[in-house]
XYZ file of C-alpha atoms in Angstrom:
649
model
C 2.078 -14.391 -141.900
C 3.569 -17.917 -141.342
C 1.403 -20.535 -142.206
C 2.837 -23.748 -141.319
C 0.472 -25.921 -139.801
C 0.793 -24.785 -135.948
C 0.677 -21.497 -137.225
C -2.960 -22.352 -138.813
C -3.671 -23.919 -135.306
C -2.525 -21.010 -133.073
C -4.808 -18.618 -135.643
C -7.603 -21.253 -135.459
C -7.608 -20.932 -131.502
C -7.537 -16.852 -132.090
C -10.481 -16.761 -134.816
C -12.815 -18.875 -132.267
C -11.881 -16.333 -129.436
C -12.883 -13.709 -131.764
C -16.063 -15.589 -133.117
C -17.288 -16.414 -129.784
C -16.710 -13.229 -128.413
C -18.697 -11.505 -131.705
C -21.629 -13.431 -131.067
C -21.942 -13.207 -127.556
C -20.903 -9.641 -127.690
C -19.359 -9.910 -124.143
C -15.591 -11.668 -123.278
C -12.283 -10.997 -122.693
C -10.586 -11.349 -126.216
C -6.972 -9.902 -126.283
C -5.760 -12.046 -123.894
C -6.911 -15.413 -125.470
C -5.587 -14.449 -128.917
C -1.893 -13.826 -127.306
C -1.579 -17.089 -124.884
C -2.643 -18.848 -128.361
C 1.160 -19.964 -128.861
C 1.638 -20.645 -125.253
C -1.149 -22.584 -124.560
C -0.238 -24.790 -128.446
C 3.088 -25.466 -127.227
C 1.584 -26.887 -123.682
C -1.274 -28.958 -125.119
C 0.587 -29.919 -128.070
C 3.761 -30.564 -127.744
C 4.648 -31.098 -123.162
C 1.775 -31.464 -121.046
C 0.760 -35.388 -120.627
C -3.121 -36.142 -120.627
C -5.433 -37.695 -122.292
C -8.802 -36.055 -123.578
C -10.680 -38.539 -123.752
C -10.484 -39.717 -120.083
C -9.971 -35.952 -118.430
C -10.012 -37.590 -115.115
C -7.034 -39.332 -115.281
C -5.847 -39.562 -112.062
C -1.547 -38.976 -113.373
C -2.586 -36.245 -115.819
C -0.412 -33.277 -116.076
C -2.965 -30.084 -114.578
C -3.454 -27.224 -116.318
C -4.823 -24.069 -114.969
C -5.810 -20.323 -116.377
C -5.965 -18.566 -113.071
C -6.149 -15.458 -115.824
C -9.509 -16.770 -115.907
C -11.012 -13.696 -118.004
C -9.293 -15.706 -120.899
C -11.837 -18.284 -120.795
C -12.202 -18.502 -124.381
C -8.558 -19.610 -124.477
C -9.468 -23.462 -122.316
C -13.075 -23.893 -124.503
C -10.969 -23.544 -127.897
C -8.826 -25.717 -126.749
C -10.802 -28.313 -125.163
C -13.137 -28.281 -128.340
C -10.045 -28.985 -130.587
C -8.187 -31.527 -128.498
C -11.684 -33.599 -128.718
C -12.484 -33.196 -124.576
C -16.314 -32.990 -126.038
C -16.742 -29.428 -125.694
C -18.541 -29.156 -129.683
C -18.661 -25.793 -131.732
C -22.346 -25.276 -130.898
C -20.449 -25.012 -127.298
C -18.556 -22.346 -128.637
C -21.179 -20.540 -130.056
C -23.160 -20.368 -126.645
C -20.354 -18.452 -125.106
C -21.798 -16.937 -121.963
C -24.998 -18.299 -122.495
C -27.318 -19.330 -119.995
C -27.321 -23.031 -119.511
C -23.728 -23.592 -121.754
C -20.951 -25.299 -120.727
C -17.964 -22.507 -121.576
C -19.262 -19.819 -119.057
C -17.553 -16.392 -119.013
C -14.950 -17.385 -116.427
C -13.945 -21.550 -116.214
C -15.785 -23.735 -113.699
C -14.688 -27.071 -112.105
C -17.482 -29.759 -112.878
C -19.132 -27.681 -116.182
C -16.394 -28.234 -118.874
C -14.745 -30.857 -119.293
C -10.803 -30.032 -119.206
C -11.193 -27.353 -116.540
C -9.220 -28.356 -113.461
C -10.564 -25.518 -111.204
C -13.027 -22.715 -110.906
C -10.957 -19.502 -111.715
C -11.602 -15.703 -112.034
C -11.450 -13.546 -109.193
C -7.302 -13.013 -109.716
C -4.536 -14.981 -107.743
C -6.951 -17.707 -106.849
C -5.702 -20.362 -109.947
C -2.470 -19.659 -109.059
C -2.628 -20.340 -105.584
C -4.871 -23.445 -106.122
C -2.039 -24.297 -108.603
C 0.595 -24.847 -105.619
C -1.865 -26.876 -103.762
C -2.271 -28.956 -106.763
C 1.857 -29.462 -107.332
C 1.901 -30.150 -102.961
C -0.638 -32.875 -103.626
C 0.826 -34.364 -106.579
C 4.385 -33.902 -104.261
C 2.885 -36.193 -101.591
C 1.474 -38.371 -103.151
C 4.155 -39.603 -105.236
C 6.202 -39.950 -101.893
C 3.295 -42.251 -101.001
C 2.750 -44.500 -103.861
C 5.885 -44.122 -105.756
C 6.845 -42.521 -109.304
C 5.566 -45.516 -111.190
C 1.691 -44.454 -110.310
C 2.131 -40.718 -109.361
C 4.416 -38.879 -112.110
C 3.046 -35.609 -113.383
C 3.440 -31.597 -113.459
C 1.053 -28.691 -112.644
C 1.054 -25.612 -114.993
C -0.896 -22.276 -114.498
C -0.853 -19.458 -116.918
C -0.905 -16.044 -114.761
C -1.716 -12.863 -115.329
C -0.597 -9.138 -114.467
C -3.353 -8.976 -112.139
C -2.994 -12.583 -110.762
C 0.560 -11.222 -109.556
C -0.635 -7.956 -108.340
C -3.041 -9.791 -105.799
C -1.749 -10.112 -102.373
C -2.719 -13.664 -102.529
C -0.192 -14.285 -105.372
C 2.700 -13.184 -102.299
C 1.281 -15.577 -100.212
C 1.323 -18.131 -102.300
C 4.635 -18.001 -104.307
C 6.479 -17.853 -100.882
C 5.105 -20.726 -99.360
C 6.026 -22.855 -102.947
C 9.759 -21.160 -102.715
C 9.856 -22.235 -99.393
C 8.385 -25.935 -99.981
C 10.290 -26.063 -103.345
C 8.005 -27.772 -105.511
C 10.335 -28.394 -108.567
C 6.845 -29.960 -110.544
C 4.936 -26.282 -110.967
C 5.483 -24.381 -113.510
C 3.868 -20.819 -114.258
C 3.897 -19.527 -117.505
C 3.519 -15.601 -116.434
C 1.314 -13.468 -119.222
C 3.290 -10.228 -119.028
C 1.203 -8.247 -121.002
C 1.643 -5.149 -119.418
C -2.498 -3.945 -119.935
C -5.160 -3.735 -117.169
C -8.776 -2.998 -117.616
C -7.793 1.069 -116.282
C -4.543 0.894 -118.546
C -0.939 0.446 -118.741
C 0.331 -1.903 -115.731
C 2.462 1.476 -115.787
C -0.049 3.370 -113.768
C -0.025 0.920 -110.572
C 2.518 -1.378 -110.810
C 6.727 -1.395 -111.409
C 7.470 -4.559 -109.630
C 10.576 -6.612 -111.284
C 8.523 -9.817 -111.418
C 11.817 -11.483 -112.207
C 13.688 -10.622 -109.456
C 10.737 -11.030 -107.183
C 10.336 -14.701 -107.798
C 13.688 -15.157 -107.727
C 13.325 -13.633 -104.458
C 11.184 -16.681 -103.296
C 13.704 -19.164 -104.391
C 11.891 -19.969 -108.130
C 13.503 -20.668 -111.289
C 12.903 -18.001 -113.352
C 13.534 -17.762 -117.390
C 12.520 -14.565 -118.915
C 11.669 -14.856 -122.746
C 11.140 -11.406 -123.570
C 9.560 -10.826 -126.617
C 9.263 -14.615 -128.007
C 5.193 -14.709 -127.447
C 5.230 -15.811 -131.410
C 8.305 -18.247 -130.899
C 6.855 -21.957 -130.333
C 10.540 -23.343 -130.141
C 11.702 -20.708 -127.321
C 8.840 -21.629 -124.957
C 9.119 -24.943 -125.545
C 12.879 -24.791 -124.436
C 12.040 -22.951 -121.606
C 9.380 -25.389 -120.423
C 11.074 -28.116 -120.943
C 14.324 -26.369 -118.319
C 11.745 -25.618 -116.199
C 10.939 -29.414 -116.068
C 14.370 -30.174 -115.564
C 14.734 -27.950 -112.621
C 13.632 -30.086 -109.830
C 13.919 -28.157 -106.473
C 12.756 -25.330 -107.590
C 9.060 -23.490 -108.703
C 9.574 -22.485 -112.713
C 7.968 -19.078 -113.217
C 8.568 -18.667 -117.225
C 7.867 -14.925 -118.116
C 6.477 -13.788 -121.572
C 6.562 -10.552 -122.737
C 3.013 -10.804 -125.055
C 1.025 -8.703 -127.170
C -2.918 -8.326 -125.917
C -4.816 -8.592 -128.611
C -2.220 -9.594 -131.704
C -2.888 -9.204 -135.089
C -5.291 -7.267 -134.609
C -4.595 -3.742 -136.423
C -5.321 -1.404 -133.753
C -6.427 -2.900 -130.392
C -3.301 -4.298 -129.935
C -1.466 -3.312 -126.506
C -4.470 -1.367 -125.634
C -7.060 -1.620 -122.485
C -9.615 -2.125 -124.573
C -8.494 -5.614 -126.490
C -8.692 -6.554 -122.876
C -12.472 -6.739 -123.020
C -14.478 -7.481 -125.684
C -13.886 -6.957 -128.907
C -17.016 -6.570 -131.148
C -16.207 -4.154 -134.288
C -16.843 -6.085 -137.293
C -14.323 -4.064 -139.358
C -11.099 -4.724 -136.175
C -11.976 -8.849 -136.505
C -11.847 -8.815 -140.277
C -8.801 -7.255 -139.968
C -7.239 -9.564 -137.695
C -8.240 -12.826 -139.716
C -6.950 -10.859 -143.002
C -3.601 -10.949 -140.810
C -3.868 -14.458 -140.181
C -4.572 -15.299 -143.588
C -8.510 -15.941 -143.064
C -11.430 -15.651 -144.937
C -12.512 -12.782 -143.032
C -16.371 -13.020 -143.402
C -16.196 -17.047 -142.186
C -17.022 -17.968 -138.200
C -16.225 -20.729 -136.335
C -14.191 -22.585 -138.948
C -11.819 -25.582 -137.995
C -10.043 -26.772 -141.163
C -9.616 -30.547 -141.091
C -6.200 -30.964 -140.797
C -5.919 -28.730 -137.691
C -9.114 -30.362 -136.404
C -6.945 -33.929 -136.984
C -3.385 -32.307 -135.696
C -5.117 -31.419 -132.325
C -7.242 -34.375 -131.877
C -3.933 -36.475 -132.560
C -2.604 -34.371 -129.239
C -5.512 -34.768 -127.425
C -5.318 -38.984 -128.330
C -1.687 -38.988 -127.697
C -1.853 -39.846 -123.356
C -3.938 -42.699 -124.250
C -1.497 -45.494 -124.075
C 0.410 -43.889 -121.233
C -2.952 -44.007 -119.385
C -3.305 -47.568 -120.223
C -0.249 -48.248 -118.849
C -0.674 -46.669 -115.898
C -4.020 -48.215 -115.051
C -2.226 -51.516 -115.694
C 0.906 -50.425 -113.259
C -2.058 -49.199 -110.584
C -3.899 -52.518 -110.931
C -0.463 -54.864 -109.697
C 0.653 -52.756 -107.934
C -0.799 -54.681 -104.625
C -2.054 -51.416 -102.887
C -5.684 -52.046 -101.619
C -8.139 -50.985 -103.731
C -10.400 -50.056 -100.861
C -7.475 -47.845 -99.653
C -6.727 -46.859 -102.766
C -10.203 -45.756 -103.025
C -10.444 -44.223 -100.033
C -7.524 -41.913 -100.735
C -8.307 -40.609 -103.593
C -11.753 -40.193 -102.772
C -11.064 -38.572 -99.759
C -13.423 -40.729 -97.654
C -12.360 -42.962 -94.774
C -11.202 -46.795 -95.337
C -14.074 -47.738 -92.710
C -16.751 -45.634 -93.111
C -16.330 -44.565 -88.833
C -13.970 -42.114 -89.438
C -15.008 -40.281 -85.508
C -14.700 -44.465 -84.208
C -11.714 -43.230 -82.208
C -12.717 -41.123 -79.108
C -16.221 -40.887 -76.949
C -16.051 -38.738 -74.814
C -17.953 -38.556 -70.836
C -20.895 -36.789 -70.246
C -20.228 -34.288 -67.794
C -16.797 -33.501 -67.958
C -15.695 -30.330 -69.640
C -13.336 -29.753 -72.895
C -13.125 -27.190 -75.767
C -14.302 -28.418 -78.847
C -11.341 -27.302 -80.326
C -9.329 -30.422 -78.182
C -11.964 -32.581 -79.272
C -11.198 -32.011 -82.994
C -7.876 -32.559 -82.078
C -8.312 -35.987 -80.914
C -10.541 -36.751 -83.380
C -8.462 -35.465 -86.152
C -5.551 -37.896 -84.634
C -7.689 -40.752 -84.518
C -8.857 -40.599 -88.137
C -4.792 -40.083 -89.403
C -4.972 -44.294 -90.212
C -8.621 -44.810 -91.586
C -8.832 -41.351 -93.433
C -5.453 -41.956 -95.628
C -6.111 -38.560 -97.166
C -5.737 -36.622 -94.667
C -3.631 -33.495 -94.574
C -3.723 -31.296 -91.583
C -2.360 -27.705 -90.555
C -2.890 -24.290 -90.085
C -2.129 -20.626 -90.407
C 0.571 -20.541 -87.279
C -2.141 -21.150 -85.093
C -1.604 -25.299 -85.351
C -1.387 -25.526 -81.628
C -4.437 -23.142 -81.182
C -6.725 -24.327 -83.461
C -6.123 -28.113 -82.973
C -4.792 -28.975 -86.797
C -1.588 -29.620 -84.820
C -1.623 -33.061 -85.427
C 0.126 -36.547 -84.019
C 2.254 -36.640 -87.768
C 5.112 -35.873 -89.761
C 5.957 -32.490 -90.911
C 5.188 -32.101 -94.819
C 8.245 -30.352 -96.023
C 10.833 -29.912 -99.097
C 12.637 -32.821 -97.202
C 9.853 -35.347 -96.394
C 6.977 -34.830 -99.112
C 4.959 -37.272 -97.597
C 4.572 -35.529 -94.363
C 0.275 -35.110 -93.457
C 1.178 -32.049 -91.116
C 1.759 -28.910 -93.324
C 2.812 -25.624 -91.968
C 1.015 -22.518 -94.113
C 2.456 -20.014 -92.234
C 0.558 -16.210 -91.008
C -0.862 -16.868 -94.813
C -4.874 -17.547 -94.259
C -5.849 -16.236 -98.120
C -2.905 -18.561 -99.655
C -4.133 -21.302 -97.206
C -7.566 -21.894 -98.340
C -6.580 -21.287 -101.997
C -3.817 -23.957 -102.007
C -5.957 -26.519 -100.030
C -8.648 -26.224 -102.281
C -6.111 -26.904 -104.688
C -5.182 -29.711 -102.733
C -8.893 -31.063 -102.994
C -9.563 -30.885 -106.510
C -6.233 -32.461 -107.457
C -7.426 -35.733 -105.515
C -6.192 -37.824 -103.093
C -5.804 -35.067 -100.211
C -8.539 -34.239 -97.951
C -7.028 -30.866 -96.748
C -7.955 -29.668 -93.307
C -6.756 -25.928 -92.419
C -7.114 -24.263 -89.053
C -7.403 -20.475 -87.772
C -9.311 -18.586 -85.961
C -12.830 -17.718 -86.798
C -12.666 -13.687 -87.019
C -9.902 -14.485 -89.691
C -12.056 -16.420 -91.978
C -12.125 -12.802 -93.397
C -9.144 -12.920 -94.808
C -9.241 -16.137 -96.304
C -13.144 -15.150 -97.826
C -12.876 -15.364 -101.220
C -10.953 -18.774 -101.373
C -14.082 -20.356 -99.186
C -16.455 -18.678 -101.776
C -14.483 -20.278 -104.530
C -14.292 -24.049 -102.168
C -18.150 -23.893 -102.217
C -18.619 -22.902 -106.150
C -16.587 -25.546 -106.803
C -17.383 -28.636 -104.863
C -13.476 -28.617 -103.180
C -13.850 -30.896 -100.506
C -11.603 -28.935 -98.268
C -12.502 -28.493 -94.032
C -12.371 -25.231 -92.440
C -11.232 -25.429 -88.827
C -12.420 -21.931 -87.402
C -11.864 -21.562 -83.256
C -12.130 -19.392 -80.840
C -15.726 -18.797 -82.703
C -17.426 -16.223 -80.254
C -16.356 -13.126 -77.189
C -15.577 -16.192 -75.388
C -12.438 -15.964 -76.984
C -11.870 -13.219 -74.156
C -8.822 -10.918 -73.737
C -7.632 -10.292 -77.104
C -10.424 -8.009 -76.979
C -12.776 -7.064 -80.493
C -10.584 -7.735 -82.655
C -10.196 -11.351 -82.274
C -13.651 -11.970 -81.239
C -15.982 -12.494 -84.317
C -19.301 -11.376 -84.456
C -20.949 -11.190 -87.741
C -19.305 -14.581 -88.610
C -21.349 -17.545 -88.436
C -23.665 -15.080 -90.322
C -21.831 -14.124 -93.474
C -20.593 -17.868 -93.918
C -24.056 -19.342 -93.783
C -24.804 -16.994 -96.364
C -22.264 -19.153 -98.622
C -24.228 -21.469 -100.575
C -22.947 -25.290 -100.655
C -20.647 -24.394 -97.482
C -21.485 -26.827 -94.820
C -21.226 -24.574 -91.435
C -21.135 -26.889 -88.623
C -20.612 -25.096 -84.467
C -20.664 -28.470 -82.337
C -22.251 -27.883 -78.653
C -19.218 -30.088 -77.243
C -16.974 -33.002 -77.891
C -19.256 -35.311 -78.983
C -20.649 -33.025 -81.741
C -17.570 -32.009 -82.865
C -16.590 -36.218 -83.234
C -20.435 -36.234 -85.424
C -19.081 -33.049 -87.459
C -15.986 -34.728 -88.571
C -17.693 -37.277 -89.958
C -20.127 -35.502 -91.479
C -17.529 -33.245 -93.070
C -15.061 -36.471 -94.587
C -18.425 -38.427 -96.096
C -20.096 -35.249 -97.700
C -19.186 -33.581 -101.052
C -17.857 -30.326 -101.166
C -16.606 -28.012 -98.085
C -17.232 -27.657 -94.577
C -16.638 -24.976 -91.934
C -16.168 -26.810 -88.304
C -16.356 -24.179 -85.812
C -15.051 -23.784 -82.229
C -14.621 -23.199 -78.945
C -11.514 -21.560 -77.284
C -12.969 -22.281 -73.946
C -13.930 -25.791 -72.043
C -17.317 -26.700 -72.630
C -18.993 -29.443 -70.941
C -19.889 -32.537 -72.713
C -23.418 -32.921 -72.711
C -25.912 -35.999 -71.814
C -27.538 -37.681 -74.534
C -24.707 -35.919 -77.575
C -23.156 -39.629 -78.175
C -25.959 -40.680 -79.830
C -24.806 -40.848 -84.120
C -27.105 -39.364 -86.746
C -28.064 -35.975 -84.398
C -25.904 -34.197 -85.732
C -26.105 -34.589 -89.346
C -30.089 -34.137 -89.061
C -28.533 -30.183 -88.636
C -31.023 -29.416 -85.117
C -32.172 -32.247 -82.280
C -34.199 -32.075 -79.162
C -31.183 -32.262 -76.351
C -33.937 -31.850 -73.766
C -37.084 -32.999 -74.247
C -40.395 -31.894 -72.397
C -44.219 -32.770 -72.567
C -46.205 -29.535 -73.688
C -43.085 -27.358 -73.543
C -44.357 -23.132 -73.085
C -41.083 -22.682 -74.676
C -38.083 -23.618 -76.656
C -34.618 -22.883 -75.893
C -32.524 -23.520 -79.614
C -28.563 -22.754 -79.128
C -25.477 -23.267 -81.055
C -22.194 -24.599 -79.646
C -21.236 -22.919 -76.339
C -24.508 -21.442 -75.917
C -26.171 -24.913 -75.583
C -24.955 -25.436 -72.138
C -26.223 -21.904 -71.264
C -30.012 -23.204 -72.516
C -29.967 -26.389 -70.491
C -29.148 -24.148 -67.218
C -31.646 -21.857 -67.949
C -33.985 -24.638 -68.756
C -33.245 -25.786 -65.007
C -34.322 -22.551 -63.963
C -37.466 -22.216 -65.712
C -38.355 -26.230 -64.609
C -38.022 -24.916 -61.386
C -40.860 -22.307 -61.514
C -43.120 -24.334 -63.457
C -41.944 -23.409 -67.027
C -41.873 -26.114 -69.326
C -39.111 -25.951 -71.891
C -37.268 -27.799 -74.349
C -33.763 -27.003 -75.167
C -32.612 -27.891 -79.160
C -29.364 -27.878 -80.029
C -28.702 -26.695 -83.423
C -25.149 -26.999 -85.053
C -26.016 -26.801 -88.498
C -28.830 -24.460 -90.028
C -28.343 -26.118 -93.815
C -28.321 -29.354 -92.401
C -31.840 -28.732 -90.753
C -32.873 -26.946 -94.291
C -32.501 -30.465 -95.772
C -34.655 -32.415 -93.402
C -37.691 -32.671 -94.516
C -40.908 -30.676 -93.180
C -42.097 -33.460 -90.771
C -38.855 -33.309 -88.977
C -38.395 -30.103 -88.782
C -41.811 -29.778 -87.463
C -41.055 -32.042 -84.342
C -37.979 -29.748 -83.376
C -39.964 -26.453 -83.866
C -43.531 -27.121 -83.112
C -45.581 -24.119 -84.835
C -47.365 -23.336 -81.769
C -44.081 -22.585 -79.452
C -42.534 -19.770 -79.334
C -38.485 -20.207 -80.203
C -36.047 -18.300 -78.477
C -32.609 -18.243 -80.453
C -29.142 -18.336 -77.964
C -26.164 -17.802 -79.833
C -23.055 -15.581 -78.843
C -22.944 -13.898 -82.604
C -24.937 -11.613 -84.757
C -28.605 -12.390 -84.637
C -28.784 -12.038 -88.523
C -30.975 -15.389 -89.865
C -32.464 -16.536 -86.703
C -35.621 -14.917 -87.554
C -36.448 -17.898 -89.596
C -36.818 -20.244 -86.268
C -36.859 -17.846 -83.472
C -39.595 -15.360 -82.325
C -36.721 -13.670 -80.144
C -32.919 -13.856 -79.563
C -30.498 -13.627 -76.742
C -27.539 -12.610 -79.373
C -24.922 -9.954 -80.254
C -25.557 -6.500 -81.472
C -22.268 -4.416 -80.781
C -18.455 -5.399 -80.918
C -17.025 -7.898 -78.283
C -14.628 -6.341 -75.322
C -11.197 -7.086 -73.910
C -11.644 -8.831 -70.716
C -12.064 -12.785 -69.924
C -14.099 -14.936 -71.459
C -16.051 -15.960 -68.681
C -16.751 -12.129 -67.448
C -17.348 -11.527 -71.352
C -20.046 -13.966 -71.619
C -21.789 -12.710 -68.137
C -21.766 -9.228 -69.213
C -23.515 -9.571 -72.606
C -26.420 -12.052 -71.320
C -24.955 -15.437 -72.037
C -26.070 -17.104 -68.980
C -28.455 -19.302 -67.823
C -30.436 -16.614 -65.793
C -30.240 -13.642 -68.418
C -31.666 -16.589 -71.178
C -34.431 -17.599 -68.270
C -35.524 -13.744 -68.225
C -35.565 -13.262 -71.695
C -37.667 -16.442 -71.881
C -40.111 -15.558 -69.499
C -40.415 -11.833 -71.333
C -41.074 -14.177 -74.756
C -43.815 -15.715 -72.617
């Protein structure tokens, strides 16, 4: 066994995935041990950082999207000094510790993005290398200069997002990612063998990446450095550098099995392995002190380069408050919906409105990137800007493409990179396919905006397919997901706002059809308080609560019931976790206890039994037929609401 000094480092990373996993008898250990070398080489000798300020705004990004090797990121971020200590390491999976059993943005230090469920790091990773892209186009190489790498998997490439994904970064040619690809060839059922023969190679290739395969150099520091280092060279191209590893190596006999892909907890297989690696074999947790002082010496090394670079930031004579604002996301003004108002009384889709408002934010919100899924025109992301492309980087309007999964994992790398605030369009019913990356936007805190239209059977002809029912449902169900449905144009002005000065993401949702803008919605601060009294009554015998389209539907059939004596007030309600947050007095005044609620919303009724006693809502699949004719048929008008409020009464 060699045992140079990076050799003692690599097997000091491999021992700490082992003793971790021991004591919390649960992990993924094979695959930390074999991206040891890989993940030296990176940290110690190419990636630029500096661990003691992780935030660094021109640090080099590193990502595990083979997130089941968390072990792999704590070891390394306890040795490089990011403050991540050995007691750390010995809560492994513990409740309340800061190196969970897949990384998580915001809990350790050093981890760029929340990773696990496969495809999803790698897919953030091209967001991250489109960000970095742009903004260097911006603000020039002297303040934006650095490289996104992501370690992938076998699995990461088997998942349909990875496609996605790697197309769109052939096609946009980011020469500044780099994958290192852990070919492996071991799933939790087995062999790769028994699902997958894909030339990985050839595929990328395919895309228009770089592609070096190293074969079997997983041990060979100087070969993957050589390769990385090409990779860096190659400028207008994606690097995908492919290593043939060795799950679980030294260990005697779990190596290239399934099962060093889990946890490995027999006493007499780790004693083994550190007897390999020249280790005292009955010794845990043990950093010798000149590894401990080789790695903290990499982990110091950024530190004048970040010095310089705040220094180059500081003259460069860009406005701080811009500066700020970009990076930050936020708007320079703190108005970013100052641009349009729109009429009481005339009609528009809220959809348009977004549009305008999107357009009218492109100066004051300089972080602003904006597109969709092919439906840019449709969903109103189409906006008034240059085309981000291969040939103009700085472009705000990005084409994804019919990739919705890819989208939302790229922009939400896009968000946690900094300085973008991504905004990505489709249509509501296909918020399906983009699921898991919203999941992961809201675990993480990516401050990335959802534009979902044509958000009810309103949507008309396309029939049940494109209508979506048990929507709005399942995404309110997403905790830290801010799910906004604006009534009309003037809501949907409040949303944006809302969505560019909070943390974390939001879902704006909208109409396909005109809705009329309604009396008294110009007012700020309604919005954000989640529900508001649109029409107010004395002694009300009923309340009429709606979300977007529906709201004009409750102030018609409010109309109806005034005019037979029925006293009712009509609420408007475009954000149920916004309500949840005022507090009880509030809420109080918009749902008195003693009157009964009726809930109007063209979607599932699933959750409205918290504020209504009854609901005009959707129980069975839409229909192909038009919108208006749609709505009429299942109840959505002012006199089917009026009967059902009267049979409440």
């Amino acid at each position: 066994m060699n045992t140079t000094l990076e050799a003692r480092q690599i097997n000091t990373i491999r021992a700490l995935a082992m003793d971790a996993v021991m004591r919390a008898n649960s992990g993924h250990t094979g695959t930390a041990m074999a991206l040891a070398p890989a993940a030296h080489v990176l940290f110690s000798r190419i990636m630029r950082y500096d661990a003691g300020a992780p935030d660094w705004p021109d640090r080099d990004r590193f990502i595990l999207s083979a997130g089941h090797a968390s072990m792999l990121v704590y070891a390394m971020t306890h040795l490089l000094g990011y403050g991540v200590t050995l007691d750390d390491i010995r809560d492994f999976r513990q409740l309340g510790s800061i190196t969970p059993g897949h990384p998580e943005r915001g809990l350790t230090p050093g981890v760029e993005v929340t990773t696990g469920p496969l495809g999803q790091g790698f897919a953030n990773a091209v967001g991250m290398a489109l960000a970095e892209r742009g903004l260097r186009a911006r603000l020039g190489a002297d303040l934006v200069d650095h490289r996104t790498f992501v370690i992938v998997s076998d699995g990461d490439l088997m998942e349909g997002i990875s496609h996605e994904a790697a197309s769109l970064a052939g096609h946009q040619q980011l020469g500044r990612l780099i994958a290192v690809y852990d070919d492996n060839r071991i799933t939790i059922d087995g062999s790769t063998d028994l699902a997958l023969s894909d030339d990985a190679a050839r595929r990328f290739e395919a895309y228009g990446w770089h592609v070096a395969d190293l074969g079997e150099a997983a041990e060979d520091l100087d070969a993957i450095e050589r390769a990385l280092r090409s990779a860096m060279l190659t400028d207008d191209r994606p690097s995908m550098v492919i290593i043939r590893t060795h799950i679980g190596y030294p260990m005697p006999t779990a190596i290239d099995t399934s099962a060093a892909h889990g946890a490995i907890t027999d006493a007499d297989e780790i004693a083994a392995a550190k007897r390999a690696m020249d280790m005292d074999p009955s010794a845990e947790f043990v950093v010798d002190d000149d590894v401990a002082q080789a790695y903290a010496a990499a982990g110091a090394r950024g530190s004048a380069e970040r010095l310089e670079w705040e220094a180059r930031i500081a003259a460069s004579g860009h406005d701080p408050g811009w500066l700020d604002a970009l990076w930050s996301a936020r708007s320079t003004n703190g108005d970013p919906a100052a641009g349009p108002i729109f009429e009481a009384g005339t009609q528009m889709a809220t959809r348009v409105a977004a549009n305008r408002v999107l357009d009218a934010s492109l100066d004051n919100v300089p972080a602003l990137i904006c597109g969709g899924a092919d439906l840019t025109g449709n969903t109103g992301t189409n906006i008034t800007a240059e085309v981000l492309s291969a040939d103009n980087p700085g472009g705000r309007k990005l084409f994804y493409g019919v990739r919705e999964h890819a989208m939302g994992a790229v922009a939400n790398g896009m968000a946690l990179h900094g300085g973008a605030l991504p905004v990505v369009g489709t249509f509501l019913v296909f918020s399906d396919y983009m699921r898991p990356a919203v999941r992961l936007a809201a675990l993480s805190g990516a401050k990335t905006v959802f534009v979902w239209t044509h958000d009810s059977i309103g949507v008309g002809e396309d029939g049940p397919t494109h209508q979506p029912i048990e929507h709005l449902a399942s995404l309110r169900a997403i905790p830290g997901l801010g799910v906004i449905r604006p009534a009309d144009a003037n809501e949907t002005a409040q949303a944006w706002q809302i969505a560019v000065e909070r943390e974390g993401p939001t879902a704006l949702v909208l109409t396909r059809q005109n809705v009329p803008v309604l009396d008294g919605t110009e007012r700020a601060g309604q919005v954000e308080r989640g529900a508001y009294v649109l029409i107010d009554t004395p002694a009300p015998a009923v309340i009429l609560a709606g979300t977007g389209s529906e709201v004009q539907c409750c102030t018609e059939a409010a109309a109806l019931l005034a005019a037979e004596g029925i006293a009712s007030t009509v609420v408007s309600m475009p954000s149920w976790d916004l309500f949840e947050h005022q507090d009880e007095q509030y809420r109080t005044t918009v749902f008195p206890a003693d009157v009964p609620v009726l809930g109007v919303e063209a979607a599932a009724a699933f959750g409205w039994d918290r504020y209504a006693d009854a609901t005009v809502s959707m129980s069975r699949f839409g229909a192909s037929a038009p919108g208006s004719d749609l709505m009429t048929h299942f109840g959505f008008t002012a006199h089917s609401i009026a009967d059902a409020a009267r049979k409440l009464l």
